[in-house]
Each structure stands twice: as C-alpha cells, then as structure tokens.
Coordinates of C-alpha atoms in Angstrom, one line a residue:
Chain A
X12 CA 71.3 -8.5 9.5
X13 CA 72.4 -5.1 8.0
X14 CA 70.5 -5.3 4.7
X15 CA 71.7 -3.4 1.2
X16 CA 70.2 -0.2 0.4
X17 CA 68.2 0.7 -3.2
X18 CA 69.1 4.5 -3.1
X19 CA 67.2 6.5 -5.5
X20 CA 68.7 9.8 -7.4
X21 CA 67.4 13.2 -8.2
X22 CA 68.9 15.5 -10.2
X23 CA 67.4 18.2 -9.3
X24 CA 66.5 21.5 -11.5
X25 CA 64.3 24.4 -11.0
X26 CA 62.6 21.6 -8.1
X27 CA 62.1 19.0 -10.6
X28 CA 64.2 15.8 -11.2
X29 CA 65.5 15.5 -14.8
X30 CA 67.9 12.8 -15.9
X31 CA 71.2 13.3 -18.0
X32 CA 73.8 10.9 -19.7
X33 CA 77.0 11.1 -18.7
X34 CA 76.5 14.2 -17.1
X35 CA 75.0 15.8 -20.2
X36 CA 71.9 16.6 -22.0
X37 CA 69.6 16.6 -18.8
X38 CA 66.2 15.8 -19.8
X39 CA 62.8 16.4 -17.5
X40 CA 61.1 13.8 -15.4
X41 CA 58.9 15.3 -12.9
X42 CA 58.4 17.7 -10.1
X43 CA 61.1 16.2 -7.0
X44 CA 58.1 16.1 -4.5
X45 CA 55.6 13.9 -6.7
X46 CA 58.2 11.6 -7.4
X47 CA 59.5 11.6 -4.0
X48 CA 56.5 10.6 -2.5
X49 CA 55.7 8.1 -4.6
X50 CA 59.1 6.6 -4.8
X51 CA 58.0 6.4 -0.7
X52 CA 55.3 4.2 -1.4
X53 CA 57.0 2.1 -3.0
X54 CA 59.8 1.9 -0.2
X55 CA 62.7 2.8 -1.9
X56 CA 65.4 2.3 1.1
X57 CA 66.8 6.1 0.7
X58 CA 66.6 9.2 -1.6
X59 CA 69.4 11.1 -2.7
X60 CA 68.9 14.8 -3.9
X61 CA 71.5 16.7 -6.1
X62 CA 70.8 20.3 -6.8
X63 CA 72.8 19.9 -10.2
X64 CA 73.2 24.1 -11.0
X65 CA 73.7 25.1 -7.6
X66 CA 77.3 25.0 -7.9
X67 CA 78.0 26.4 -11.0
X68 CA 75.4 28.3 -10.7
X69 CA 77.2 30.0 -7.4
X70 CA 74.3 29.8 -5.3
X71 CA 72.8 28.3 -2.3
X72 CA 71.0 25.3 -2.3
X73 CA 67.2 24.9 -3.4
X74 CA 66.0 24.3 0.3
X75 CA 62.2 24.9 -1.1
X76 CA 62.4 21.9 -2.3
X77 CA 64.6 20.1 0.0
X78 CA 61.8 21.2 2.2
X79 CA 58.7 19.9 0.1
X80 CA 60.9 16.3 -0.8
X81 CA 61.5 16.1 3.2
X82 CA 57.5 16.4 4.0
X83 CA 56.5 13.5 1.8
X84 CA 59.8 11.4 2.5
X85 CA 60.1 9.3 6.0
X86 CA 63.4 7.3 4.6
X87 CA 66.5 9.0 4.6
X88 CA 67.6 11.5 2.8
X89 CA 70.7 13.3 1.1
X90 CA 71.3 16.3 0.2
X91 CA 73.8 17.8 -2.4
X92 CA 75.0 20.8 -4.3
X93 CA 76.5 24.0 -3.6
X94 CA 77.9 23.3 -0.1
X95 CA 80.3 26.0 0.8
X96 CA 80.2 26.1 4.5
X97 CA 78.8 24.6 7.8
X98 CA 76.1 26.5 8.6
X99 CA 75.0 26.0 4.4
X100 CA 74.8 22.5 6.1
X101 CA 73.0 23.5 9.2
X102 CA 70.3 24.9 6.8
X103 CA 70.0 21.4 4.6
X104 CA 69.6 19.7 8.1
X105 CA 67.1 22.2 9.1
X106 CA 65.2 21.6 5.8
X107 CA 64.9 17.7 7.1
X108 CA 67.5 16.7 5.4
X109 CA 69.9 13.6 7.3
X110 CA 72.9 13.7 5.6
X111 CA 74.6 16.3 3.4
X112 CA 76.7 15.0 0.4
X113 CA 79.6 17.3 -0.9
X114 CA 81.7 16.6 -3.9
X115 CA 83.4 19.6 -6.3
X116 CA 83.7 21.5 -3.0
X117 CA 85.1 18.8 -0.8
X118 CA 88.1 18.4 -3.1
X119 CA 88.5 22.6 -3.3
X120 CA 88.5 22.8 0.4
X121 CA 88.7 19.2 1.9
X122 CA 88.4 20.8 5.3
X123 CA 84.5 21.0 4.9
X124 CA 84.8 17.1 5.3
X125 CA 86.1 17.7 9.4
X126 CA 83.8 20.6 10.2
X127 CA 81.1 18.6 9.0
X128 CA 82.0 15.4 10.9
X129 CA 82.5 17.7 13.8
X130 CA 79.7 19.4 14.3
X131 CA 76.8 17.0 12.7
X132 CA 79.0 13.5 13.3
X133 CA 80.6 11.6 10.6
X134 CA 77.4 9.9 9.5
X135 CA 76.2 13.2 8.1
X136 CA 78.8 13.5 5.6
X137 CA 78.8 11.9 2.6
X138 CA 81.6 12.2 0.0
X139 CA 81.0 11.9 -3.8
X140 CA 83.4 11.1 -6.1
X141 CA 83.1 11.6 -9.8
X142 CA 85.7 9.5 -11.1
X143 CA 87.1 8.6 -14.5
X144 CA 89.5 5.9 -15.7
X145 CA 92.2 7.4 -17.0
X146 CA 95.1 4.5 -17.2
X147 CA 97.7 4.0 -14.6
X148 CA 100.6 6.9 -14.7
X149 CA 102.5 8.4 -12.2
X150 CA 100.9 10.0 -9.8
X151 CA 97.6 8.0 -10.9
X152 CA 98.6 4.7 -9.0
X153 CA 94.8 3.3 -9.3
X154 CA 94.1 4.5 -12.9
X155 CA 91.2 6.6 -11.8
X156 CA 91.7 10.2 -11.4
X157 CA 89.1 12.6 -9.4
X158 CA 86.6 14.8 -11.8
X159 CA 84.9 17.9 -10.1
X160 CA 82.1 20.2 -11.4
X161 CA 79.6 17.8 -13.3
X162 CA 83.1 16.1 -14.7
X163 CA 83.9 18.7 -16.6
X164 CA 87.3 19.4 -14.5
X165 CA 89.9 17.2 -14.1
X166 CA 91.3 17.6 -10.3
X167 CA 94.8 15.3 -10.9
X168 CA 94.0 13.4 -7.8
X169 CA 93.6 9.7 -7.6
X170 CA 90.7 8.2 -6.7
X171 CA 92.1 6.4 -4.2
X172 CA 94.2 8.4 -2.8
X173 CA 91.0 10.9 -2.2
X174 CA 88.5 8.7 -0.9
X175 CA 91.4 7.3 1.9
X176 CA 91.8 10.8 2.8
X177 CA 88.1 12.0 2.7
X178 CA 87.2 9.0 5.0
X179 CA 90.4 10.5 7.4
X180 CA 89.1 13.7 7.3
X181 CA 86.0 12.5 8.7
X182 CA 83.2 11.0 5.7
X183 CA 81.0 8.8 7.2
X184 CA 80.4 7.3 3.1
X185 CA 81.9 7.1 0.1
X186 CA 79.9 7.5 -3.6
X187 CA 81.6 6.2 -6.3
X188 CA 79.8 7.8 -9.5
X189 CA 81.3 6.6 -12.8
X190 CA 81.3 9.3 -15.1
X191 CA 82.1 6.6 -18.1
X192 CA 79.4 5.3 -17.1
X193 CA 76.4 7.8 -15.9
X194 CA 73.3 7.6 -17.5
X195 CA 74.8 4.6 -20.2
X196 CA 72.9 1.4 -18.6
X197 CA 75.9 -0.4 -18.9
X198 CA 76.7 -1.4 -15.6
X199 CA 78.6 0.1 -12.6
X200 CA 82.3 0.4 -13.1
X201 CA 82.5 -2.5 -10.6
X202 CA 86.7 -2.3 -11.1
X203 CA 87.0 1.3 -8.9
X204 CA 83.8 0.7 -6.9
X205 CA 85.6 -3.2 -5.5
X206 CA 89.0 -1.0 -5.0
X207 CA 87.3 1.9 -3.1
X208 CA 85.2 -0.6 -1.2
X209 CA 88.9 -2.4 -0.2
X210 CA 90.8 1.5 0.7
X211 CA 87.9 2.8 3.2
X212 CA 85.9 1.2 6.4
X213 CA 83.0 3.0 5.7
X214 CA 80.2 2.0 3.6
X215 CA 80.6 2.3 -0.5
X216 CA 77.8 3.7 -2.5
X217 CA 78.0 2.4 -6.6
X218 CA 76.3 5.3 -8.9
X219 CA 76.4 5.4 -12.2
X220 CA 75.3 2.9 -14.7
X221 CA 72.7 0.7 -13.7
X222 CA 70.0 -0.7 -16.1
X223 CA 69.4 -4.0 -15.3
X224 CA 68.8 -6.1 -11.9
X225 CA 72.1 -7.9 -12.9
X226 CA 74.0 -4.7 -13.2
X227 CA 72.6 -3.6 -9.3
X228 CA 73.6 -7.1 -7.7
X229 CA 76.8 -6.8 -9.7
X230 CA 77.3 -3.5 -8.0
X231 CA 76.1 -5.0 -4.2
X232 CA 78.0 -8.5 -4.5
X233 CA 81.1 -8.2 -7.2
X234 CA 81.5 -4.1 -6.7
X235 CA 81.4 -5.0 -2.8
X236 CA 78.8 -2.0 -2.5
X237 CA 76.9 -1.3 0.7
X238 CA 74.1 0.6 -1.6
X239 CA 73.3 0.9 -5.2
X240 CA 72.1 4.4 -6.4
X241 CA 69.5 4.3 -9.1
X242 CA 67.8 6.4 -11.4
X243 CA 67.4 6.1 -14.9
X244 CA 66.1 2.2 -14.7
X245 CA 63.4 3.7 -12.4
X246 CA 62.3 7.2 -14.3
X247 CA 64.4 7.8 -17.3
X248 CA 62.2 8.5 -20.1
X249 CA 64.9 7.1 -22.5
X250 CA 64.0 3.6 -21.1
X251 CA 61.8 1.9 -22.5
X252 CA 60.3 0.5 -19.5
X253 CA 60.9 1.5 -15.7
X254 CA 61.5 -1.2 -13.1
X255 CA 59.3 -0.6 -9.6
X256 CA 61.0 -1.0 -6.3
X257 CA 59.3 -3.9 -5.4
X258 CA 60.0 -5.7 -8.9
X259 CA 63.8 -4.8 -8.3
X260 CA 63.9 -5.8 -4.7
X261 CA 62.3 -8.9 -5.1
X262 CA 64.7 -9.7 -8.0
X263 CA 67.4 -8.9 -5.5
X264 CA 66.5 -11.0 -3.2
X265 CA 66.4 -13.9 -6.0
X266 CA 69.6 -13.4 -7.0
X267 CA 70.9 -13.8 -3.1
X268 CA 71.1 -9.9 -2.3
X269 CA 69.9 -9.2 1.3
X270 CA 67.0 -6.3 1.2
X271 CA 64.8 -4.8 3.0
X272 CA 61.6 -7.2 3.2
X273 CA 58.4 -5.3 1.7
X274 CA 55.9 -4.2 4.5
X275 CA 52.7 -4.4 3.8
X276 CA 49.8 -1.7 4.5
Chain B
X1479 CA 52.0 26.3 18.5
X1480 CA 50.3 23.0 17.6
X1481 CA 47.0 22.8 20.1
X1482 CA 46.0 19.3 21.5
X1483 CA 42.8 18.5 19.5
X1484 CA 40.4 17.2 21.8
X1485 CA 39.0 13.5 21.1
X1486 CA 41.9 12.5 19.0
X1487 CA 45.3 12.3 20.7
X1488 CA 45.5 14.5 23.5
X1489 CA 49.3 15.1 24.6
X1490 CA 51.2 17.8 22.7
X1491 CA 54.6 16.7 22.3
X1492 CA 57.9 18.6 22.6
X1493 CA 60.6 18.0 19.9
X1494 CA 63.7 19.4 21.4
X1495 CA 64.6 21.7 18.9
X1496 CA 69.3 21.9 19.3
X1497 CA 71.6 22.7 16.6
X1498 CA 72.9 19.4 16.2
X1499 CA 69.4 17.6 16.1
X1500 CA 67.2 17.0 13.1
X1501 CA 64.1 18.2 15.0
X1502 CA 62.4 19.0 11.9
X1503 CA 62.3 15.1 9.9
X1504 CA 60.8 14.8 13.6
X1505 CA 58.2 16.7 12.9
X1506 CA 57.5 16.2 9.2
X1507 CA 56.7 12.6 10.6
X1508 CA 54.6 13.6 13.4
X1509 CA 52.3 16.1 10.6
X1510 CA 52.2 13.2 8.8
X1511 CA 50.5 11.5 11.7
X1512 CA 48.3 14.0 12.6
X1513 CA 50.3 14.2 16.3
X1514 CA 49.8 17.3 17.8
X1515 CA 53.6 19.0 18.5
X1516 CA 55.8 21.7 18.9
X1517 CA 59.3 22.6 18.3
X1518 CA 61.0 23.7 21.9
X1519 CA 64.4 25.1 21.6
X1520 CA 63.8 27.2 25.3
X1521 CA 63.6 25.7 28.6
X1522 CA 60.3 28.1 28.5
X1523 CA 58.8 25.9 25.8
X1524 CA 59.1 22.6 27.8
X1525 CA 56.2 23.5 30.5
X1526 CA 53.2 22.8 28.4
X1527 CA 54.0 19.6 26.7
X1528 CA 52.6 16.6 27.5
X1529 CA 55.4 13.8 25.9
X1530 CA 59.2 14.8 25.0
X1531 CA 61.3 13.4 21.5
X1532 CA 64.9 14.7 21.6
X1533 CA 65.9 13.7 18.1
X1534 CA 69.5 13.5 16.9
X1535 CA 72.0 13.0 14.0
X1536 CA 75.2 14.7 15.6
X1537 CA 77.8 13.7 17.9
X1538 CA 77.5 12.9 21.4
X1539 CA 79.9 16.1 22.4
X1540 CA 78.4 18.6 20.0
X1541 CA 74.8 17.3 21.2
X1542 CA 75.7 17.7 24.9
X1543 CA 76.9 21.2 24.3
X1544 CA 74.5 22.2 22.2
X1545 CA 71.8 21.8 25.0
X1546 CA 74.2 23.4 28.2
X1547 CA 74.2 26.3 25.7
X1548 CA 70.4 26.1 24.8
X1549 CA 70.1 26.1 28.9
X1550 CA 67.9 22.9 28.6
X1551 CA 69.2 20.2 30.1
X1552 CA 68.2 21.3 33.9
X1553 CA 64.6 21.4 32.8
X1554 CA 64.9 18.6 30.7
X1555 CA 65.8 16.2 33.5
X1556 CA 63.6 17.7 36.1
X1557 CA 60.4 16.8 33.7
X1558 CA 62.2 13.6 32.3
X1559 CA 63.6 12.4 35.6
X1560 CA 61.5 14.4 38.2
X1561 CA 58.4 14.7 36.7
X1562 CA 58.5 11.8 35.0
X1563 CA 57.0 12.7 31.5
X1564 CA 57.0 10.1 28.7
X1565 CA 60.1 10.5 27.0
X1566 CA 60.9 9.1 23.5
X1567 CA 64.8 9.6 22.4
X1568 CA 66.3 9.0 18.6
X1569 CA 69.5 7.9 17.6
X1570 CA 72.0 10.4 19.4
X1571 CA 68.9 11.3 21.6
X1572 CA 69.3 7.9 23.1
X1573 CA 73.3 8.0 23.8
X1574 CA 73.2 10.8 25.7
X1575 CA 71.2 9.5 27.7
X1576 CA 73.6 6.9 29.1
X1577 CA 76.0 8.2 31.3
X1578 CA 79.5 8.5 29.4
X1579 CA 80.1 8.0 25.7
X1580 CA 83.4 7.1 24.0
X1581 CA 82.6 9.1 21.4
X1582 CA 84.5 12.4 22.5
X1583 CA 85.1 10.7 25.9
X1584 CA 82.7 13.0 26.8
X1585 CA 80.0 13.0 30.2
X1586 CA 76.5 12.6 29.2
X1587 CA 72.9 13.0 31.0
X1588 CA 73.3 9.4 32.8
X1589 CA 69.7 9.2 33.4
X1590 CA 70.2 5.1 32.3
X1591 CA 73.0 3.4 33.9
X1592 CA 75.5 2.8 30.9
X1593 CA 78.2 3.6 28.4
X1594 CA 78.2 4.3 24.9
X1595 CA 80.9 2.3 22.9
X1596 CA 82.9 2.4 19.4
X1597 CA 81.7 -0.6 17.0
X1598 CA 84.8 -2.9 16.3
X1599 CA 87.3 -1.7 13.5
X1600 CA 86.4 -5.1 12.3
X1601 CA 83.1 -3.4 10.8
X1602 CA 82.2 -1.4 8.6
X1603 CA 81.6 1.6 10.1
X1604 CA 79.3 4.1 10.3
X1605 CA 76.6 1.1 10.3
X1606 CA 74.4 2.6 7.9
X1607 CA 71.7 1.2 6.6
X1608 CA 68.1 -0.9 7.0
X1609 CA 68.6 -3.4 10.0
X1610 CA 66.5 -5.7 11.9
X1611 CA 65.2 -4.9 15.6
X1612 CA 64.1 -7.8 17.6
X1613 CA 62.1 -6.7 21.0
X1614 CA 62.9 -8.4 24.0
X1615 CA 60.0 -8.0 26.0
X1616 CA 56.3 -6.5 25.8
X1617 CA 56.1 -2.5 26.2
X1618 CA 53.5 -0.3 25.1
X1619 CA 55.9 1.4 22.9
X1620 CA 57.2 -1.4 20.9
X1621 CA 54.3 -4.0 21.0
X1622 CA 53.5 -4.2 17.3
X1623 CA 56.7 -4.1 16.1
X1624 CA 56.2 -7.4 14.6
X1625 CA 59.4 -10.4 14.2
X1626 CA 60.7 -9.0 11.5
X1627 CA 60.9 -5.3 11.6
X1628 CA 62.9 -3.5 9.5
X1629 CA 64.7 0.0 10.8
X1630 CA 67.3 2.6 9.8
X1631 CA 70.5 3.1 11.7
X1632 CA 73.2 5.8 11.1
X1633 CA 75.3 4.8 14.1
X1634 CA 79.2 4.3 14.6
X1635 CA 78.5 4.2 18.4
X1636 CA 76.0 2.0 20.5
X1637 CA 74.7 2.0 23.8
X1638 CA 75.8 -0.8 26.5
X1639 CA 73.1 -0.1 28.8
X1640 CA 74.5 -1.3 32.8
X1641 CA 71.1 -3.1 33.5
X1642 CA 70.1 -5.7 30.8
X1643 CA 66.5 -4.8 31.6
X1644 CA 66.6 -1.6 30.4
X1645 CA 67.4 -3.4 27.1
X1646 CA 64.1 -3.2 24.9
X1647 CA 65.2 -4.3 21.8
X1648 CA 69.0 -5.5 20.6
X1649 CA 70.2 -5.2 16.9
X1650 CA 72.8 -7.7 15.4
X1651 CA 75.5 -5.9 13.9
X1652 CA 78.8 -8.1 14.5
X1653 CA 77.6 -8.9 17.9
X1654 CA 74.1 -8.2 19.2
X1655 CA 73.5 -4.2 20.8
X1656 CA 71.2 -3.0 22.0
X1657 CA 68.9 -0.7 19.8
X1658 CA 66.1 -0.2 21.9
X1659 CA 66.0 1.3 25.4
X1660 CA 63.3 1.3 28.1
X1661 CA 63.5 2.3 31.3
X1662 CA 60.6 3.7 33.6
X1663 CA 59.4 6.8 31.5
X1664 CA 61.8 6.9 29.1
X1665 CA 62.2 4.6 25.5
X1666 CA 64.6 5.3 23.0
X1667 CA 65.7 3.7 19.7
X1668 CA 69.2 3.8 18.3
X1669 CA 67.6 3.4 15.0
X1670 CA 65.8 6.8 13.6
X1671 CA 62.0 5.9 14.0
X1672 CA 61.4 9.0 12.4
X1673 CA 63.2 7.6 8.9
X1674 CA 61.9 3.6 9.2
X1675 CA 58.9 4.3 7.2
X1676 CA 55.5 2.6 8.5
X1677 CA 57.5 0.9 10.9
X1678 CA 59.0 3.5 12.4
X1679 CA 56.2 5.8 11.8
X1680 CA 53.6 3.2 13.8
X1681 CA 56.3 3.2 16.5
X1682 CA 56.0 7.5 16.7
X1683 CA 52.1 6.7 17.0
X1684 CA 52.4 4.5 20.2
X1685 CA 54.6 6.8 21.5
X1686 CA 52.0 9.3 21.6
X1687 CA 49.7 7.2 23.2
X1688 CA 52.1 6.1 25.9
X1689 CA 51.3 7.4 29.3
X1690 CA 54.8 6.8 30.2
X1691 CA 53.9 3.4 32.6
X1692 CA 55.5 -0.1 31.4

C-alpha cells in the first residue's frame, strides 16, 4: 500500500539550513549538504528545500547548493524560492531536483502553475500555501486567507478557493504551511489542512507546527495528510532534544500510521 | 566522458539526456555507484554506450517531442529494438515505451504492446509517494528486490502492458498495475529507481550488470 511520507524542511540561507519561528528570527543549523546526507541515512522519505531570500532578495535560485543537496540525496527532492519562469524551473530540474515548489509567485502569476504542469507534468509542481486563520467574512468563506512573501503580505484570497484553483491550473500537490503555527510545536492546524485535504484530489502536505509524534499522526490521520513536513523536532536548536527518523517512524507505525519500513544495510 | 574502468563494471551507460527528463538525479545515483556513464543528448552520443536509462519526470507528449526534436528516437530504437542493447526506462521513460498513452492522447515508441491509462478519479491523484513493488517472476534485474520493497512513484498514469508477461512487477494502488516492465532487452520501472534509496539504488547496480538476456 501507498505509505505516508516524513518530509524533511530546509530553509535554506547562504547554503545552509537555519530554522525560524513563525517565519521570523531564523537561526543557523548547518550546512544543507551535511544535513542532507545524513538525513539520507536515516531514510527520511523526501527532502524539501526553500531558498528563503531568493524571493525577496529578487534573485535566482541557489542551484550550488541545490546541486551539492542533489549529490548526496537519492529520495526525492523539492525545490523552492524565487521561481519566476519555466526555464528558472528547467534549471532546478537540471540541478537534480524532482519537483519544483512555487508559492508568493504562484499566486502573482498563477499561470506558472499550467506551464509548469505542461512542460514537466503535474507531478512536478507543487503549490505552497502560507495560510492564516483570519475568521469567516465575506469573501473569506473558509476563514483562512492566502499569505505570500514569508507571510508578511496578505493576498485577500481564500485558502480554499486558491488551492481548488491551483490544483485546476495543474498542481500535482498541495502544502498547507500554517503560519500561526510555524516553528511553535504546537501542532498542525489540522482544521484547514482536513478542509484542503476534502477541496483537492491530489495529495495534501501538513507544514508547520509539529513537535511531537502525536502532533505528526494528528497531521497524517485527523488532518487527512498524505505527508507530514518536519523540521524543527528533527534540528531546531531551540529543542531540547531532536527526534531521529527511525525513532519517529517507528512511533508512527505504533500509533497505526502506514510508513515506509526501515531497510537495513 | 566517463571511460569504462576495466575489472570493475565494464558497460558505459547512456542516460538520455531530453528537456523533460531528470537525466542528472540519474546520474548523481550512478556516481554514487561508482557506474561508469554519460549524459547523451545527440544521436552521435548513443554509438559508444554499452547499456541505455532514459529517465523521466515529464509528460508523455512533452517527452515524445522533446526526443523527435533531439533527433533521437530513430537511433534509439534501432540500438533498443535492433540492436538490442540493455535498456533500463524510469517512470515516463517507461510509458513511452508502450504504444499510446492517454495522457495527451498522444502516439508513443510502442516498442511493448500496450496503453498507458489515467488512475480512477476515485484516487488520489498524482500517486505520490513510497509504495510497495511485488515481482512477478525471476529477472536478473529485479532478483533481490526482496518481498517487501519499498519504492517511490510520482505517477497519475500507468502502464497496461497488452502481454501479461511483460509484466515484471505490479504495484497496488486501487487496483493492482503494473510497475515493473520486462520484455526481451528492455526493463523499466514506473517507480523512479533513481529516488528509492538502497532499493532503488541496488536495482541501478543490476542493471549495469545485465547483459540484456532474461
């Protein structure tokens, strides 16, 4: 059977992955390939790369490091950050990535969603969503409104609304990254994750809160996520102690959560 | 150019290098293995090689079209078919292969007898994620893939190949389809070997030993 996917997260600065709360206050971790690799050995189902100043920053894309993550990773990998156009896509492929995530510039020019699916297929396209509970209002039918450049702008969309028409426009998945909820280790919003999970076909990705095993099989089993994203209960110095793959898969499995099975050698 | 390294593994393998491939993850893996390979975006390219991977993450139509313009699928099938040389395709690089896809509605190589089909709305799809791969008979390629090994698929589409036998491995994902092709010369997985970690990476290594004979 399909199993559930332990996606790991880099934020990644300067080609090293630092963590941040809430989209704030990033603090440094390590260099992206060192942790990469090892986060390999350990099997982590996926690895997800965010080069966090790239867009506000105006720039292209750190493929140096996209590069050195993709020699040491044989999961798949996602790339995001300052995605403007196709061939900006062409190049993160190139660079060994598998998939290219867009977010602030998906919702400034949404068409970047069907050239994407067009000329790489839909399962290259992810779409991230940084989303905020606002309360339900006009024009805000689900509560959750659309947030775009590290949630410091507020788009007016509905998060609903967006997703349905990111997955019509040709997303192949759909992250749901809690800004409330980034960095806190309180859980996954589990409310907008369940709802986005029930608007789209294609797999759900929860991000943003997790710091327990609970809050991860909340995510996978209440949230009605396909994949979890992790980061800070794996490397955020701000824990107190990091959780290993194999601790948190085997937990999983525990708790009734279909994974992966560890291979050995 | 990657040379063959005598005493070691001998072939030199061609990754078909097209715009909508992923050619390099290819050969990050093979590095990784110590396989002698090249990239081979020309039909010039092709001659030397010993074994061919054509790798994929696009779609089926932008994949066909990507290697008319590249000018290599004439050379392809006359050392794939023709020749025959041990062929390994990934993901897309085993869809074209079939003879139509519904993806598109577009004409593909049709060196397997076969379409390629739409998973059910009644899915979840893309299928994305780590799934299990059962083989169905013994085959150099996929002997040691063990009962319960663990691969990654990216797919909306699968493969219904015409012939059961050419069936290698099947997949359950709603129904069963079939994941793994092999047929004369050629395997290929729907699943991307080159992202199932020592799984798929043990499969890449008997694929470089193959000397394309069941």
């Amino acid at each position: 059977m399909l199993t559930k996917r332990l996606i790991a997260c880099f934020d990644v600065v300067n080609g090293r992955v630092t963590k941040a709360q809430q989209f704030q206050d990033n603090i440094d971790v390590a260099p992206a390939a060192d942790l990469a690799q090892q986060l390999y050995e350990d099997q982590i189902d996926e690895i997800v790369f965010y080069d966090i100043k790239a867009s506000a920053e105006k720039r292209k894309i750190d493929l140096e490091t996209v590069r050195a993550v993709a020699h040491h990773v044989f999961v798949p990998f996602t790339v995001g950050g300052g995605i403007r156009t196709i061939d900006d896509m062409y190049e993160v492929l190139k660079a060994g990535a598998e998939k290219i995530s867009v977010d602030s510039m998906a919702v400034r020019d949404p068409d970047i969603i069907r050239q994407g699916a067009e000329a790489f297929g839909r399962q290259c396209v992810v779409l991230s969503t940084q989303v905020k509970y606002q309360g339900i209002r006009p024009g805000l039918p689900s509560g959750y409104e659309v947030f775009i450049d590290g949630a410091r702008l507020a788009t007016g969309l509905d998060a609903i609304d967006w997703v349905r028409r990111g997955e019509d426009l040709g997303a192949g998945e759909i992250v749901v990254n809690s800004i409330d909820r980034d960095g806190t280790a309180s859980g996954y919003d589990l409310d907008i994750t369940r709802a986005v999970a029930d608007a789209v076909n294609v797999p759900v990705i929860a991000s943003g809160g997790a710091g327990t095993v609970e809050h991860i099989a909340d995510g996978l089993t209440a949230g009605a996520a396909q994949a979890a994203i992790i980061s800070s209960i794996l490397y955020s110095p701000r824990f107190e102690r990091n959780l290993g793959v194999r601790e948190l898969k085997d937990a999983l499995v525990e708790r009734g959560v279909p994974m992966r099975p560890y291979v050995a050698g | 150019m990657a040379a063959a390294t005598p005493g070691t593994l001998l072939a030199v393998i061609g990754v078909i290098d097209y715009r909508a491939g992923n050619a390099p993850s290819v050969g990050y893996a093979l590095e990784r293995l110590g396989i002698a390979h090249r990239l081979v975006a020309t039909a010039g390219e092709l001659d030397d090689v010993d074994r061919i991977i054509l790798p994929g993450v696009g779609a089926a139509q932008a994949t066909i079209d990507s290697l008319r313009a590249s000018g290599l699928v004439e050379p392809l099938t006359a050392r794939v078919v023709d020749a025959p040389t041990p062929f390994l395709g990934i993901c897309i690089g085993l869809q074209v292969l079939l003879e139509h896809s519904e993806e598109g509605d577009v004409d593909c190589l049709g060196w397997v007898p076969g379409r390629v089909r739409r998973f059910p709305d009644s899915l979840r799809v893309p299928q994305i994620g780590w799934n299990a791969v059962r083989a169905t008979r013994p085959h150099p390629v996929t002997d040691g893939l063990g009962p319960d090994a663990y691969c990654y698929f990216v797919n909306s589409y699968f493969a219904e190949p015409a012939e059961p036998a050419d069936a290698l491995g099947v997949t359950e994902y709603g129904d069963e389809f079939c994941s793994i092709i092999g047929r004369d010369n050629i395997v290929a997985t729907q699943f991307h070997a080159e992202k199932s970690g020592p799984v798929g990476l043990a499969l890449l290594e008997r694929f470089a030993r193959w000397d394309g004979t069941c």
